[in-house]
Every structure is written in C-alpha cells, then in structure tokens.
CSV table of N, CA, C and O in Angstrom, one decimal:
chain,number,residue,atom,x,y,z
A,1,MET,N,0.9,-1.2,-0.2
A,1,MET,CA,0.1,0.0,0.1
A,1,MET,C,0.9,1.4,0.1
A,1,MET,O,1.8,1.3,0.8
A,2,ALA,N,0.7,2.1,-0.9
A,2,ALA,CA,1.5,3.5,-0.9
A,2,ALA,C,1.0,4.5,0.0
A,2,ALA,O,-0.2,4.4,0.5
A,3,SER,N,2.0,5.1,0.5
A,3,SER,CA,1.6,6.2,1.4
A,3,SER,C,2.2,7.5,0.9
A,3,SER,O,3.3,7.6,0.2
A,4,GLN,N,1.5,8.6,1.3
A,4,GLN,CA,1.7,9.8,0.8
A,4,GLN,C,3.0,10.4,1.6
A,4,GLN,O,3.3,10.1,2.8
A,5,PRO,N,3.8,11.2,0.8
A,5,PRO,CA,5.1,11.7,1.5
A,5,PRO,C,4.7,12.4,2.8
A,5,PRO,O,3.7,13.2,2.6
A,6,VAL,N,5.6,12.6,3.6
A,6,VAL,CA,5.7,13.4,4.8
A,6,VAL,C,6.6,14.6,4.9
A,6,VAL,O,7.7,14.3,4.5
A,7,PHE,N,6.2,15.8,5.0
A,7,PHE,CA,7.1,17.0,5.1
A,7,PHE,C,7.8,17.3,6.3
A,7,PHE,O,6.9,17.3,7.3
A,8,ARG,N,9.0,17.4,6.5
A,8,ARG,CA,9.8,17.7,7.8
A,8,ARG,C,10.4,19.0,7.6
A,8,ARG,O,11.5,19.0,6.9
A,9,ALA,N,9.8,20.0,8.2
A,9,ALA,CA,10.3,21.5,7.8
A,9,ALA,C,11.7,21.6,8.3
A,9,ALA,O,12.5,22.4,7.5
A,10,THR,N,12.2,21.0,9.3
A,10,THR,CA,13.5,21.1,9.9
A,10,THR,C,14.6,20.7,9.0
A,10,THR,O,15.6,21.1,9.2
A,11,HIS,N,14.2,20.0,7.9
A,11,HIS,CA,15.2,19.4,6.8
A,11,HIS,C,15.0,20.2,5.6
A,11,HIS,O,16.0,20.2,4.8
A,12,CYS,N,13.9,21.1,5.6
A,12,CYS,CA,13.8,21.7,4.1
A,12,CYS,C,14.5,23.0,3.9
A,12,CYS,O,14.7,23.9,4.7
A,13,THR,N,15.4,23.0,2.8
A,13,THR,CA,16.3,24.2,2.6
A,13,THR,C,15.3,25.5,2.3
A,13,THR,O,15.5,26.5,2.8
A,14,ARG,N,14.0,25.3,1.6
A,14,ARG,CA,13.0,26.3,1.5
A,14,ARG,C,12.7,27.1,2.8
A,14,ARG,O,12.5,28.2,2.9
A,15,TYR,N,12.3,26.1,3.8
A,15,TYR,CA,12.0,26.6,5.1
A,15,TYR,C,13.1,27.2,6.0
A,15,TYR,O,13.0,28.2,6.6
A,16,ARG,N,14.2,26.6,5.9
A,16,ARG,CA,15.5,26.9,6.7
A,16,ARG,C,16.0,28.3,6.1
A,16,ARG,O,16.6,29.0,7.0
A,17,TYR,N,16.0,28.5,5.0
A,17,TYR,CA,16.7,29.4,4.3
A,17,TYR,C,15.7,30.3,3.6
A,17,TYR,O,15.6,29.9,2.2
A,18,ARG,N,15.1,31.1,3.8
A,18,ARG,CA,13.9,31.8,3.2
A,18,ARG,C,14.1,32.2,1.8
A,18,ARG,O,13.1,32.5,1.1
A,19,TYR,N,15.4,32.6,1.5
A,19,TYR,CA,15.6,33.1,0.0
A,19,TYR,C,15.9,31.9,-0.8
A,19,TYR,O,16.4,32.1,-1.9
A,20,SER,N,15.9,30.7,-0.4
A,20,SER,CA,16.3,29.6,-1.2
A,20,SER,C,15.5,29.4,-2.3
A,20,SER,O,14.2,29.5,-2.3
A,21,THR,N,16.0,29.0,-3.6
A,21,THR,CA,15.2,28.6,-4.8
A,21,THR,C,15.1,27.4,-4.8
A,21,THR,O,14.5,26.9,-6.2
A,22,CYS,N,15.5,26.3,-4.1
A,22,CYS,CA,15.3,24.8,-4.4
A,22,CYS,C,14.0,24.6,-4.7
A,22,CYS,O,13.1,25.1,-3.8
A,23,ARG,N,13.9,23.7,-5.6
A,23,ARG,CA,12.4,23.2,-6.0
A,23,ARG,C,12.6,22.0,-6.7
A,23,ARG,O,11.7,21.5,-7.4
A,24,ARG,N,13.4,21.3,-6.3
A,24,ARG,CA,13.6,19.9,-6.8
A,24,ARG,C,12.5,19.0,-6.8
A,24,ARG,O,12.1,18.4,-7.7
A,25,CYS,N,11.8,19.0,-5.5
A,25,CYS,CA,10.7,18.2,-5.3
A,25,CYS,C,9.6,18.6,-6.3
A,25,CYS,O,9.0,17.7,-7.0
A,26,ALA,N,9.3,19.9,-6.4
A,26,ALA,CA,8.2,20.3,-7.3
A,26,ALA,C,8.6,20.2,-8.8
A,26,ALA,O,7.6,19.9,-9.6
A,27,ASP,N,9.7,20.3,-9.2
A,27,ASP,CA,10.2,20.0,-10.6
A,27,ASP,C,9.8,18.5,-11.0
A,27,ASP,O,9.5,18.3,-12.2
A,28,VAL,N,10.1,17.6,-9.9
A,28,VAL,CA,9.9,16.2,-10.5
A,28,VAL,C,8.5,15.8,-10.5
A,28,VAL,O,8.3,14.8,-11.1
A,29,CYS,N,7.7,16.5,-9.8
A,29,CYS,CA,6.3,16.0,-9.5
A,29,CYS,C,5.4,16.5,-10.8
A,29,CYS,O,4.9,17.6,-10.9
A,30,GLN,N,5.1,15.5,-11.6
A,30,GLN,CA,4.2,15.9,-12.8
A,30,GLN,C,2.9,15.9,-12.6
A,30,GLN,O,2.1,16.3,-13.3
A,31,TYR,N,2.5,15.8,-11.3
A,31,TYR,CA,1.0,15.8,-10.9
A,31,TYR,C,0.6,17.3,-10.3
A,31,TYR,O,-0.5,17.7,-9.8
A,32,ASN,N,1.7,18.3,-10.3
A,32,ASN,CA,1.6,19.5,-9.3
A,32,ASN,C,0.9,19.3,-8.0
A,32,ASN,O,0.1,20.2,-7.6
A,33,ALA,N,1.3,18.3,-7.3
A,33,ALA,CA,0.8,18.0,-6.0
A,33,ALA,C,1.5,18.8,-4.9
A,33,ALA,O,1.2,18.7,-3.7
A,34,LEU,N,2.6,19.5,-5.3
A,34,LEU,CA,3.4,20.3,-4.3
A,34,LEU,C,3.2,21.6,-4.6
A,34,LEU,O,3.5,22.2,-5.6
A,35,ALA,N,2.9,22.4,-3.3
A,35,ALA,CA,3.0,23.8,-3.3
A,35,ALA,C,4.2,24.3,-2.5
A,35,ALA,O,4.3,23.9,-1.4
A,36,LEU,N,5.0,25.1,-3.0
A,36,LEU,CA,6.1,25.6,-2.4
A,36,LEU,C,6.0,27.1,-1.8
A,36,LEU,O,5.4,27.8,-2.5
A,37,SER,N,6.5,27.4,-0.6
A,37,SER,CA,6.2,28.7,0.0
A,37,SER,C,7.4,28.9,0.9
A,37,SER,O,8.3,28.0,1.3
A,38,GLU,N,7.5,30.1,1.6
A,38,GLU,CA,8.6,30.2,2.6
A,38,GLU,C,8.4,29.4,3.9
A,38,GLU,O,9.4,28.9,4.6
A,39,GLN,N,7.3,28.9,4.1
A,39,GLN,CA,6.8,28.0,5.0
A,39,GLN,C,7.4,26.5,4.8
A,39,GLN,O,7.4,25.7,5.6
A,40,GLY,N,7.6,26.3,3.4
A,40,GLY,CA,8.2,24.9,3.0
A,40,GLY,C,7.4,24.4,2.1
A,40,GLY,O,7.1,25.1,0.8
A,41,ILE,N,6.8,23.1,2.1
A,41,ILE,CA,6.0,22.4,1.2
A,41,ILE,C,4.7,22.0,1.6
A,41,ILE,O,4.7,21.5,3.0
A,42,ALA,N,3.8,22.2,1.0
A,42,ALA,CA,2.3,21.8,1.1
A,42,ALA,C,2.1,20.6,0.1
A,42,ALA,O,2.1,20.7,-1.2
A,43,ILE,N,1.5,19.5,0.5
A,43,ILE,CA,1.1,18.5,-0.5
A,43,ILE,C,-0.1,18.3,-0.5
A,43,ILE,O,-1.0,18.3,0.5
A,44,ALA,N,-0.8,18.4,-1.7
A,44,ALA,CA,-2.1,18.3,-2.1
A,44,ALA,C,-2.5,16.8,-2.1
A,44,ALA,O,-2.1,16.2,-3.1
A,45,PRO,N,-3.1,16.3,-1.0
A,45,PRO,CA,-3.4,14.8,-1.1
A,45,PRO,C,-4.4,14.3,-2.3
A,45,PRO,O,-4.3,13.3,-2.9
A,46,SER,N,-5.3,15.3,-2.9
A,46,SER,CA,-6.2,14.9,-4.0
A,46,SER,C,-5.3,14.9,-5.5
A,46,SER,O,-5.7,14.2,-6.3
A,47,ALA,N,-4.1,15.5,-5.3
A,47,ALA,CA,-3.3,15.4,-6.7
A,47,ALA,C,-2.0,14.4,-6.6
A,47,ALA,O,-1.7,13.7,-7.5
A,48,CYS,N,-1.8,14.1,-5.3
A,48,CYS,CA,-0.5,13.2,-5.1
A,48,CYS,C,-0.9,11.8,-5.5
A,48,CYS,O,-2.0,11.4,-5.1
A,49,ARG,N,0.1,11.2,-6.2
A,49,ARG,CA,-0.2,9.8,-6.6
A,49,ARG,C,0.7,8.8,-6.0
A,49,ARG,O,0.8,7.7,-6.4
A,50,ASN,N,1.4,9.3,-4.9
A,50,ASN,CA,2.2,8.4,-4.1
A,50,ASN,C,3.5,7.7,-4.7
A,50,ASN,O,3.9,6.5,-4.6
A,51,CYS,N,3.9,8.3,-5.8
A,51,CYS,CA,5.1,7.8,-6.6
A,51,CYS,C,6.4,7.9,-5.9
A,51,CYS,O,7.2,7.1,-6.1
A,52,SER,N,6.4,8.7,-5.0
A,52,SER,CA,7.8,9.2,-4.1
A,52,SER,C,8.9,9.7,-4.8
A,52,SER,O,9.9,9.7,-4.5
A,53,LEU,N,8.7,10.2,-6.1
A,53,LEU,CA,9.6,10.8,-6.8
A,53,LEU,C,10.2,12.0,-6.4
A,53,LEU,O,11.4,12.3,-6.3
A,54,CYS,N,9.3,12.7,-5.4
A,54,CYS,CA,9.6,14.0,-4.8
A,54,CYS,C,10.5,13.7,-3.6
A,54,CYS,O,11.5,14.2,-3.3
A,55,VAL,N,10.4,12.5,-3.0
A,55,VAL,CA,11.2,11.9,-1.8
A,55,VAL,C,12.5,11.8,-2.4
A,55,VAL,O,13.5,12.2,-1.6
A,56,ALA,N,12.7,11.0,-3.5
A,56,ALA,CA,13.9,10.7,-4.0
A,56,ALA,C,14.6,12.0,-4.6
A,56,ALA,O,16.0,11.9,-4.5
A,57,ALA,N,14.0,12.9,-4.9
A,57,ALA,CA,14.6,14.0,-5.5
A,57,ALA,C,15.2,15.0,-4.5
A,57,ALA,O,16.0,16.0,-4.7
A,58,CYS,N,14.7,15.0,-3.3
A,58,CYS,CA,15.1,16.0,-2.2
A,58,CYS,C,16.4,15.5,-1.6
A,58,CYS,O,16.6,14.5,-1.1
A,59,PRO,N,17.4,16.5,-1.8
A,59,PRO,CA,18.7,16.4,-1.2
A,59,PRO,C,18.9,16.3,0.3
A,59,PRO,O,19.8,15.9,0.9
A,60,THR,N,17.9,16.9,1.0
A,60,THR,CA,17.9,17.0,2.4
A,60,THR,C,17.2,16.1,3.2
A,60,THR,O,16.9,16.2,4.5
A,61,GLU,N,16.5,15.4,2.6
A,61,GLU,CA,15.3,14.4,3.1
A,61,GLU,C,14.3,15.1,3.9
A,61,GLU,O,13.9,14.5,4.8
A,62,ALA,N,13.9,16.2,3.3
A,62,ALA,CA,12.7,17.0,3.9
A,62,ALA,C,11.5,16.3,3.6
A,62,ALA,O,10.6,16.6,4.3
A,63,LEU,N,11.4,15.4,2.7
A,63,LEU,CA,10.3,14.5,2.3
A,63,LEU,C,10.7,13.1,2.7
A,63,LEU,O,11.6,12.7,2.4
A,64,SER,N,9.9,12.4,3.2
A,64,SER,CA,10.0,11.1,3.7
A,64,SER,C,8.8,10.3,3.2
A,64,SER,O,7.7,10.7,3.3
A,65,CYS,N,9.0,8.9,3.1
A,65,CYS,CA,7.7,8.0,2.7
A,65,CYS,C,7.9,6.7,3.4
A,65,CYS,O,9.1,6.2,3.2
A,66,ALA,N,6.9,6.2,3.9
A,66,ALA,CA,7.1,4.8,4.6
A,66,ALA,C,7.4,3.8,3.6
A,66,ALA,O,8.1,2.8,4.1
A,67,THR,N,6.9,3.8,2.3
A,67,THR,CA,7.2,3.0,1.4
A,67,THR,C,8.5,3.2,0.6
A,67,THR,O,8.6,2.4,-0.4
A,68,LEU,N,9.2,3.8,0.9
A,68,LEU,CA,10.5,4.2,0.3
A,68,LEU,C,11.8,4.5,1.2
A,68,LEU,O,11.8,5.5,1.7
A,69,ASP,N,12.4,3.4,1.5
A,69,ASP,CA,13.7,3.5,2.3
A,69,ASP,C,14.8,3.1,1.6
A,69,ASP,O,15.3,2.0,1.4
A,70,LEU,N,15.5,4.2,0.6
A,70,LEU,CA,16.6,3.9,0.0
A,70,LEU,C,17.7,3.2,0.5
A,70,LEU,O,18.6,2.7,0.2
A,71,THR,N,17.9,3.8,2.0
A,71,THR,CA,19.0,3.5,2.7
A,71,THR,C,18.9,1.9,3.2
A,71,THR,O,20.1,1.3,3.3
A,72,GLU,N,17.7,1.4,3.1
A,72,GLU,CA,17.7,0.0,3.7
A,72,GLU,C,18.2,-0.7,2.2
A,72,GLU,O,18.7,-1.7,2.6
A,73,ILE,N,17.8,-0.4,1.2
A,73,ILE,CA,18.5,-0.9,-0.3
A,73,ILE,C,19.8,-1.1,0.1
A,73,ILE,O,20.5,-2.3,-0.2
A,74,VAL,N,20.4,0.1,0.2
A,74,VAL,CA,22.0,0.2,0.3
A,74,VAL,C,22.6,-0.6,1.3
A,74,VAL,O,23.6,-1.3,1.1
A,75,LYS,N,21.9,-0.6,2.5
A,75,LYS,CA,22.2,-1.6,3.7
A,75,LYS,C,22.3,-3.0,3.2
A,75,LYS,O,23.3,-3.8,3.8
A,76,ARG,N,21.3,-3.5,2.5
A,76,ARG,CA,21.3,-4.9,2.1
A,76,ARG,C,22.2,-5.3,1.1
A,76,ARG,O,22.5,-6.4,0.7
A,77,ALA,N,22.8,-4.4,0.3
A,77,ALA,CA,23.8,-4.6,-0.7
A,77,ALA,C,24.9,-5.5,-0.6
A,77,ALA,O,25.1,-6.6,-1.3
A,78,PRO,N,25.6,-5.3,0.5
A,78,PRO,CA,26.9,-6.1,0.9
A,78,PRO,C,26.5,-7.5,1.0
A,78,PRO,O,27.4,-8.5,0.9
A,79,ASP,N,25.2,-7.8,1.5
A,79,ASP,CA,24.9,-9.4,1.6
A,79,ASP,C,24.5,-10.2,0.5
A,79,ASP,O,24.2,-11.4,0.4
A,80,ARG,N,24.5,-9.5,-0.8
A,80,ARG,CA,23.9,-10.0,-2.1
A,80,ARG,C,25.0,-9.8,-3.1
A,80,ARG,O,25.5,-8.9,-3.2
A,81,CYS,N,24.8,-10.9,-4.2
A,81,CYS,CA,25.7,-10.6,-5.3
A,81,CYS,C,24.7,-10.2,-6.4
A,81,CYS,O,25.3,-9.6,-7.5
A,82,ALA,N,23.5,-10.2,-6.1
A,82,ALA,CA,22.4,-9.8,-7.1
A,82,ALA,C,21.1,-9.3,-6.5
A,82,ALA,O,20.9,-10.0,-5.5
A,83,MET,N,20.6,-8.3,-7.0
A,83,MET,CA,19.5,-7.8,-6.4
A,83,MET,C,18.4,-7.4,-7.5
A,83,MET,O,18.8,-6.9,-8.7
A,84,THR,N,17.0,-7.6,-7.3
A,84,THR,CA,16.0,-7.2,-8.2
A,84,THR,C,15.3,-6.2,-7.5
A,84,THR,O,14.6,-6.4,-6.4
A,85,ILE,N,15.0,-5.1,-8.1
A,85,ILE,CA,14.1,-4.0,-7.6
A,85,ILE,C,13.0,-3.8,-8.7
A,85,ILE,O,13.1,-3.7,-9.8
A,86,ALA,N,11.9,-4.1,-8.1
A,86,ALA,CA,10.7,-3.8,-9.0
A,86,ALA,C,9.9,-2.8,-8.9
A,86,ALA,O,9.8,-2.2,-7.6
A,87,CYS,N,9.2,-2.1,-9.7
A,87,CYS,CA,8.1,-1.3,-9.5
A,87,CYS,C,6.8,-1.7,-8.9
A,87,CYS,O,6.4,-2.8,-9.5
A,88,ALA,N,6.2,-1.0,-8.0
A,88,ALA,CA,4.9,-1.5,-7.5
A,88,ALA,C,3.8,-1.6,-8.4
A,88,ALA,O,3.0,-2.6,-8.6
A,89,PRO,N,3.7,-0.5,-9.3
A,89,PRO,CA,2.4,-0.5,-10.4
A,89,PRO,C,2.5,-1.6,-11.4
A,89,PRO,O,1.5,-2.0,-11.8
A,90,SER,N,3.8,-2.3,-11.5
A,90,SER,CA,3.7,-3.2,-12.4
A,90,SER,C,3.4,-4.6,-11.9
A,90,SER,O,3.0,-5.5,-12.6
A,91,GLY,N,3.3,-4.7,-10.5
A,91,GLY,CA,2.8,-6.0,-9.9
A,91,GLY,C,3.8,-7.1,-9.9
A,91,GLY,O,3.6,-8.3,-9.4
A,92,LEU,N,5.0,-6.7,-10.3
A,92,LEU,CA,6.2,-7.7,-10.4
A,92,LEU,C,6.8,-7.9,-8.9
A,92,LEU,O,6.7,-7.0,-8.3
A,93,LYS,N,7.4,-9.0,-8.7
A,93,LYS,CA,8.1,-9.1,-7.5
A,93,LYS,C,9.6,-9.0,-7.6
A,93,LYS,O,10.2,-8.9,-8.6
A,94,GLY,N,10.2,-8.5,-6.4
A,94,GLY,CA,11.5,-8.4,-6.4
A,94,GLY,C,12.2,-8.3,-5.0
A,94,GLY,O,11.4,-8.6,-4.0
A,95,ASP,N,13.4,-8.2,-4.8
A,95,ASP,CA,14.0,-8.1,-3.4
A,95,ASP,C,13.6,-6.9,-2.7
A,95,ASP,O,13.4,-6.8,-1.5
A,96,GLN,N,13.2,-6.0,-3.4
A,96,GLN,CA,12.8,-4.7,-3.1
A,96,GLN,C,11.7,-4.2,-4.0
A,96,GLN,O,11.9,-4.2,-5.3
A,97,VAL,N,10.5,-3.7,-3.6
A,97,VAL,CA,9.5,-3.0,-4.5
A,97,VAL,C,9.4,-1.6,-4.1
A,97,VAL,O,9.1,-1.3,-2.9
A,98,LEU,N,9.5,-0.8,-5.1
A,98,LEU,CA,9.6,0.7,-5.0
A,98,LEU,C,8.3,1.4,-5.7
A,98,LEU,O,7.5,0.7,-6.6
A,99,PRO,N,7.8,2.4,-4.8
A,99,PRO,CA,6.6,2.9,-5.7
A,99,PRO,C,6.8,3.2,-7.2
A,99,PRO,O,6.1,3.3,-8.0
A,100,CYS,N,8.1,3.6,-7.6
A,100,CYS,CA,8.5,3.9,-9.0
A,100,CYS,C,10.0,3.8,-9.1
A,100,CYS,O,10.7,4.0,-8.5
A,101,LEU,N,10.2,3.1,-10.2
A,101,LEU,CA,11.7,3.0,-10.7
A,101,LEU,C,12.6,4.1,-10.6
A,101,LEU,O,13.9,4.0,-10.5
A,102,GLY,N,11.7,5.2,-10.9
A,102,GLY,CA,12.4,6.5,-10.8
A,102,GLY,C,13.2,6.9,-9.6
A,102,GLY,O,13.9,7.8,-9.5
A,103,ASN,N,12.8,6.1,-8.5
A,103,ASN,CA,13.5,6.3,-7.2
A,103,ASN,C,15.1,5.9,-7.1
A,103,ASN,O,15.6,6.4,-6.3
A,104,VAL,N,15.3,5.1,-8.1
A,104,VAL,CA,16.7,4.5,-8.1
A,104,VAL,C,17.4,5.5,-8.8
A,104,VAL,O,17.4,5.8,-10.2
A,105,ASP,N,18.4,6.3,-8.1
A,105,ASP,CA,19.0,7.3,-8.6
A,105,ASP,C,20.7,6.8,-8.9
A,105,ASP,O,20.9,5.8,-8.8
A,106,ALA,N,21.3,7.7,-9.5
A,106,ALA,CA,22.6,7.5,-10.1
A,106,ALA,C,23.6,7.0,-8.9
A,106,ALA,O,24.5,6.1,-9.1
A,107,ALA,N,23.6,7.7,-7.8
A,107,ALA,CA,24.2,7.5,-6.6
A,107,ALA,C,24.1,6.1,-6.3
A,107,ALA,O,25.0,5.4,-5.8
A,108,MET,N,22.6,5.6,-6.1
A,108,MET,CA,22.4,4.2,-5.6
A,108,MET,C,22.9,3.2,-6.6
A,108,MET,O,23.6,2.0,-6.3
A,109,LEU,N,22.9,3.4,-7.9
A,109,LEU,CA,23.6,2.6,-8.9
A,109,LEU,C,25.0,2.5,-9.0
A,109,LEU,O,25.5,1.3,-8.9
A,110,ALA,N,25.5,3.5,-8.5
A,110,ALA,CA,27.1,3.5,-8.5
A,110,ALA,C,27.5,2.6,-7.3
A,110,ALA,O,28.4,2.0,-7.4
A,111,HIS,N,26.9,2.8,-6.3
A,111,HIS,CA,27.1,2.3,-4.9
A,111,HIS,C,26.9,0.7,-5.1
A,111,HIS,O,27.8,-0.1,-4.7
A,112,LEU,N,25.8,0.3,-5.6
A,112,LEU,CA,25.6,-1.2,-5.9
A,112,LEU,C,26.8,-1.7,-6.8
A,112,LEU,O,27.1,-2.8,-6.6
A,113,ALA,N,27.1,-1.1,-8.1
A,113,ALA,CA,27.9,-1.5,-8.9
A,113,ALA,C,29.3,-1.5,-8.0
A,113,ALA,O,30.1,-2.5,-8.4
A,114,SER,N,29.7,-0.6,-7.3
A,114,SER,CA,30.8,-0.6,-6.7
A,114,SER,C,31.0,-1.8,-5.6
A,114,SER,O,32.1,-2.3,-5.2
A,115,ARG,N,29.9,-2.3,-5.2
A,115,ARG,CA,29.9,-3.5,-4.3
A,115,ARG,C,29.6,-4.7,-5.1
A,115,ARG,O,29.6,-5.7,-4.5
A,116,GLY,N,29.7,-4.6,-6.3
A,116,GLY,CA,29.7,-5.9,-7.2
A,116,GLY,C,28.3,-6.4,-7.3
A,116,GLY,O,28.0,-7.6,-7.6
A,117,VAL,N,27.2,-5.7,-6.9
A,117,VAL,CA,25.6,-6.4,-7.0
A,117,VAL,C,25.2,-6.1,-8.4
A,117,VAL,O,25.0,-4.9,-9.0
A,118,ALA,N,24.9,-7.4,-8.9
A,118,ALA,CA,24.1,-7.5,-10.4
A,118,ALA,C,22.7,-7.0,-10.0
A,118,ALA,O,22.2,-7.6,-9.3
A,119,LEU,N,22.4,-5.8,-10.6
A,119,LEU,CA,21.0,-5.3,-10.3
A,119,LEU,C,20.0,-5.5,-11.6
A,119,LEU,O,20.3,-5.3,-12.7
A,120,THR,N,19.0,-6.0,-11.3
A,120,THR,CA,17.9,-6.2,-12.3
A,120,THR,C,16.6,-5.3,-11.9
A,120,THR,O,16.3,-5.3,-10.6
A,121,LEU,N,16.3,-4.4,-12.8
A,121,LEU,CA,15.3,-3.5,-12.6
A,121,LEU,C,14.1,-4.0,-13.2
A,121,LEU,O,13.9,-4.1,-14.5
A,122,ALA,N,13.0,-4.6,-12.5
A,122,ALA,CA,11.9,-5.2,-12.9
A,122,ALA,C,10.7,-4.4,-13.2
A,122,ALA,O,10.3,-3.6,-12.1
A,123,GLY,N,10.1,-4.4,-14.4
A,123,GLY,CA,8.9,-3.4,-14.6
A,123,GLY,C,9.3,-2.3,-15.6
A,123,GLY,O,8.3,-1.4,-15.6
A,124,THR,N,10.3,-2.1,-16.0
A,124,THR,CA,10.8,-1.2,-17.0
A,124,THR,C,9.8,-1.1,-18.2
A,124,THR,O,9.7,0.1,-18.7
A,125,GLU,N,9.5,-2.2,-18.6
A,125,GLU,CA,8.7,-2.2,-19.8
A,125,GLU,C,7.1,-1.7,-19.5
A,125,GLU,O,6.5,-1.2,-20.3
A,126,TYR,N,6.8,-1.5,-18.3
A,126,TYR,CA,5.6,-0.9,-17.8
A,126,TYR,C,5.6,0.5,-17.9
A,126,TYR,O,4.4,1.2,-17.8
A,127,CYS,N,6.6,1.1,-17.8
A,127,CYS,CA,6.8,2.7,-17.8
A,127,CYS,C,6.0,3.4,-18.8
A,127,CYS,O,5.3,4.5,-18.4
A,128,PRO,N,6.0,3.0,-20.0
A,128,PRO,CA,5.1,3.9,-21.1
A,128,PRO,C,3.7,3.8,-20.7
A,128,PRO,O,3.0,5.0,-21.2
A,129,VAL,N,3.0,2.9,-19.8
A,129,VAL,CA,1.7,3.0,-19.7
A,129,VAL,C,1.5,3.4,-18.3
A,129,VAL,O,0.3,3.5,-17.8
A,130,CYS,N,2.4,3.6,-17.4
A,130,CYS,CA,2.2,3.9,-16.1
A,130,CYS,C,1.9,5.3,-15.8
A,130,CYS,O,2.6,6.1,-16.4
A,131,ALA,N,1.2,5.6,-14.8
A,131,ALA,CA,0.7,7.0,-14.6
A,131,ALA,C,2.1,7.7,-14.0
A,131,ALA,O,2.1,9.0,-14.3
A,132,HIS,N,3.0,7.2,-13.5
A,132,HIS,CA,4.2,7.7,-12.9
A,132,HIS,C,5.3,7.9,-14.2
A,132,HIS,O,6.1,8.7,-14.0
A,133,GLY,N,5.1,7.3,-15.3
A,133,GLY,CA,6.1,7.3,-16.4
A,133,GLY,C,6.0,8.6,-17.1
A,133,GLY,O,4.8,9.4,-17.0
A,134,THR,N,7.1,9.2,-17.5
A,134,THR,CA,7.2,10.4,-18.3
A,134,THR,C,7.9,10.3,-19.7
A,134,THR,O,8.4,9.5,-20.0
C-alpha cells in the first residue's frame, strides 16, 4: 500500500533559508501536488499519486515516505551478489519493491555497482503505460 510523503520542515532548504530557490521536489512532480512557499512544502492529497519521486529528488530528506527507504536497499547490498528492484504499479516481485523505478538514482546505481551487486530493474517495460512514467 502506497503512502503519501511526509514533510519535515526542519530538513527543508526552502524553510530553513527563506531565500532559497530549491524546488527539486516540485520540478519532479508531474501531478503538481506540491505547493512551495517560505513555510516549506504543502502536499495536495487529491493530486498526489504516491510515486515518491519527490522524496527521491530531495537532497535534504525533507520529504519521507514509509514505502520508500533507499537507505535500507543500500544496507542490504553487501549481503547480495544480485538484487532485483521492482516497481509497485507493475505488480512484479523483487527483493525490493519501490513506488516507482524513478526512485533509483545514479548514486544508488554507482554504490551497488561498486559493491559488485548485479542489479535487475523489474517493470521497466511498464513505464510507457504507467501513470508515473514520463
């Protein structure tokens, strides 16, 4: 079950530094579910599709989501020589299921490769018809 991202103002660059122009989370949200202000971020529940792309895009972890724990994936990497990460909308199974494969960023790919983990992304063929796909 997908859960909506939670905003933590104490981590947000926009909130902590009133003149910040950071908008990474809003730029990645194709549903326009995020409203940015000097107070931080407001998430419109009716517009949010729980893809967690905003969570993955935030460099300060101001947004978090119970269904997306990228740190946990990285922690499990040393124990494996191969890992399958699947996207939830595709219904495919994997060692880890994410709300969207877009959550797997270059840093995670590089880390897993440096550990010699052979990575399979299950569900990429689903992207063209997925609501999260762009």
